[in-house]
Coordinates of C-alpha atoms in Angstrom, one line a residue:
X1 CA 6.9 -13.5 -3.0
X2 CA 9.1 -10.5 -2.4
X3 CA 11.5 -12.5 -5.1
X4 CA 9.1 -11.8 -8.2
X5 CA 7.5 -8.9 -7.2
X6 CA 8.9 -7.1 -10.8
X7 CA 8.3 -3.8 -11.8
X8 CA 4.5 -3.5 -12.5
X9 CA 1.6 -3.2 -10.2
X10 CA -0.8 -6.4 -9.8
X11 CA -3.2 -8.2 -7.8
X12 CA -3.8 -11.4 -6.3
X13 CA -7.3 -12.1 -5.8
X14 CA -8.9 -15.0 -2.9
X15 CA -11.9 -15.6 -1.7
X16 CA -11.3 -13.3 1.1
X17 CA -7.8 -11.0 0.0
X18 CA -6.2 -9.6 -2.0
X19 CA -2.6 -8.6 -2.6
X20 CA -0.6 -5.8 -4.4
X21 CA 2.7 -4.1 -4.6
X22 CA 5.1 -2.1 -6.3
X23 CA 8.6 -1.3 -6.1
X24 CA 10.1 2.2 -6.3
X25 CA 13.3 2.9 -7.5
X26 CA 15.4 6.3 -7.2
X27 CA 18.3 7.8 -9.2
X28 CA 20.1 10.7 -7.3
X29 CA 22.0 13.2 -9.3
X30 CA 24.3 16.0 -8.9
X31 CA 24.9 18.1 -11.3
X32 CA 22.8 16.0 -14.0
X33 CA 25.1 13.1 -13.5
X34 CA 23.5 9.9 -11.4
X35 CA 26.0 9.4 -8.2
X36 CA 23.4 7.1 -6.5
X37 CA 20.8 4.6 -6.4
X38 CA 17.9 3.8 -3.8
X39 CA 15.0 1.7 -3.9
X40 CA 12.8 0.2 -1.6
X41 CA 8.9 -2.2 -2.1
X42 CA 5.4 -1.4 -0.7
X43 CA 3.4 -4.9 -0.7
X44 CA 0.0 -4.7 0.6
X45 CA -1.9 -7.6 1.8
X46 CA -6.0 -6.8 2.5
X47 CA -8.2 -9.3 4.2
X48 CA -11.9 -10.3 6.1
X49 CA -12.5 -13.3 7.6
X50 CA -16.0 -14.9 6.2
X51 CA -18.8 -13.2 7.2
X52 CA -17.4 -10.3 8.3
X53 CA -17.5 -6.5 7.2
X54 CA -14.1 -5.3 8.1
X55 CA -11.1 -5.5 5.9
X56 CA -7.5 -5.1 7.5
X57 CA -5.3 -4.1 5.2
X58 CA -1.4 -4.8 6.5
X59 CA 1.3 -2.7 4.4
X60 CA 4.4 -3.8 4.5
X61 CA 7.5 -2.0 3.7
X62 CA 9.9 -3.8 2.6
X63 CA 13.8 -4.5 0.9
X64 CA 15.2 -1.3 1.2
X65 CA 19.2 -0.4 -0.7
X66 CA 21.6 2.7 -1.7
X67 CA 24.3 2.5 -2.6
X68 CA 26.7 5.0 -3.8
X69 CA 25.9 9.2 -2.8
X70 CA 22.1 9.5 -1.7
X71 CA 19.9 10.9 0.5
X72 CA 18.0 8.2 1.0
X73 CA 17.4 8.4 4.8
X74 CA 16.0 11.7 4.8
X75 CA 13.5 10.2 2.0
X76 CA 9.7 10.5 3.4
X77 CA 7.2 7.4 1.6
X78 CA 3.8 8.8 1.5
X79 CA 1.5 6.4 1.7
X80 CA -2.1 7.1 0.7
X81 CA -5.0 4.0 -0.3
X82 CA -8.2 5.0 -1.3
X83 CA -11.4 2.8 -2.4
X84 CA -11.4 3.0 -6.1
X85 CA -15.1 2.2 -6.7
X86 CA -18.0 0.9 -4.5
X87 CA -21.1 -0.6 -4.7
X88 CA -23.8 0.8 -4.2
X89 CA -21.9 4.0 -4.1
X90 CA -23.3 6.3 -1.3
X91 CA -21.3 3.1 1.4
X92 CA -20.0 5.1 3.9
X93 CA -17.1 3.3 5.4
X94 CA -15.5 3.5 9.1
X95 CA -12.3 3.1 9.4
X96 CA -9.1 1.7 12.1
X97 CA -6.1 1.6 12.8
X98 CA -3.0 3.7 10.9
X99 CA -4.7 6.3 9.6
X100 CA -4.7 7.0 6.4
X101 CA -2.7 9.6 5.0
X102 CA 0.7 8.7 6.9
X103 CA 4.3 9.5 5.6
X104 CA 6.7 6.8 6.3
X105 CA 10.4 7.1 6.6
X106 CA 13.8 4.9 5.7
X107 CA 13.6 1.8 6.8
X108 CA 10.3 1.9 8.3
X109 CA 8.2 -1.2 9.1
X110 CA 5.0 -2.2 8.0
X111 CA 1.6 -0.8 9.8
X112 CA -2.4 -1.7 9.5
X113 CA -5.2 0.1 8.3
X114 CA -8.8 -1.1 8.5
X115 CA -12.4 -0.2 6.6
X116 CA -15.5 -1.7 8.0
X117 CA -18.7 -0.9 6.1
X118 CA -21.9 -1.0 7.8
X119 CA -25.0 -3.6 7.3
X120 CA -28.1 -1.8 5.6
X121 CA -26.0 0.0 3.0
X122 CA -26.4 -2.1 -0.4
X123 CA -29.5 -3.5 -2.5
X124 CA -31.6 -6.6 -1.1
X125 CA -30.8 -9.3 -3.7
X126 CA -33.8 -10.0 -6.0

């Protein structure tokens, strides 16, 4: 999966999972000229067990690389996930695991975040 990540956002939807990833590249400049490079990947895997109302999102920070003159080790990585759209829109969520937003450092590993929606907030089928 890491090898074919590419440079554009992507989503893979399965019955009880969703995956996404992004590559972040930095070019370090001195007096307007490139002197170094750094990059890293962030991948997320969200899973929900059958008949569960909790989604667990595992964030993977991987493939850190750098060359030349850089300050990658001082680079802060700000991570903030959000639910773009809910149905119905009035659903209230409870969050667990690592709380977002979070700031990670260069070379830090991943973490887990959970989202729970209690029953009784939706509209019955019919």
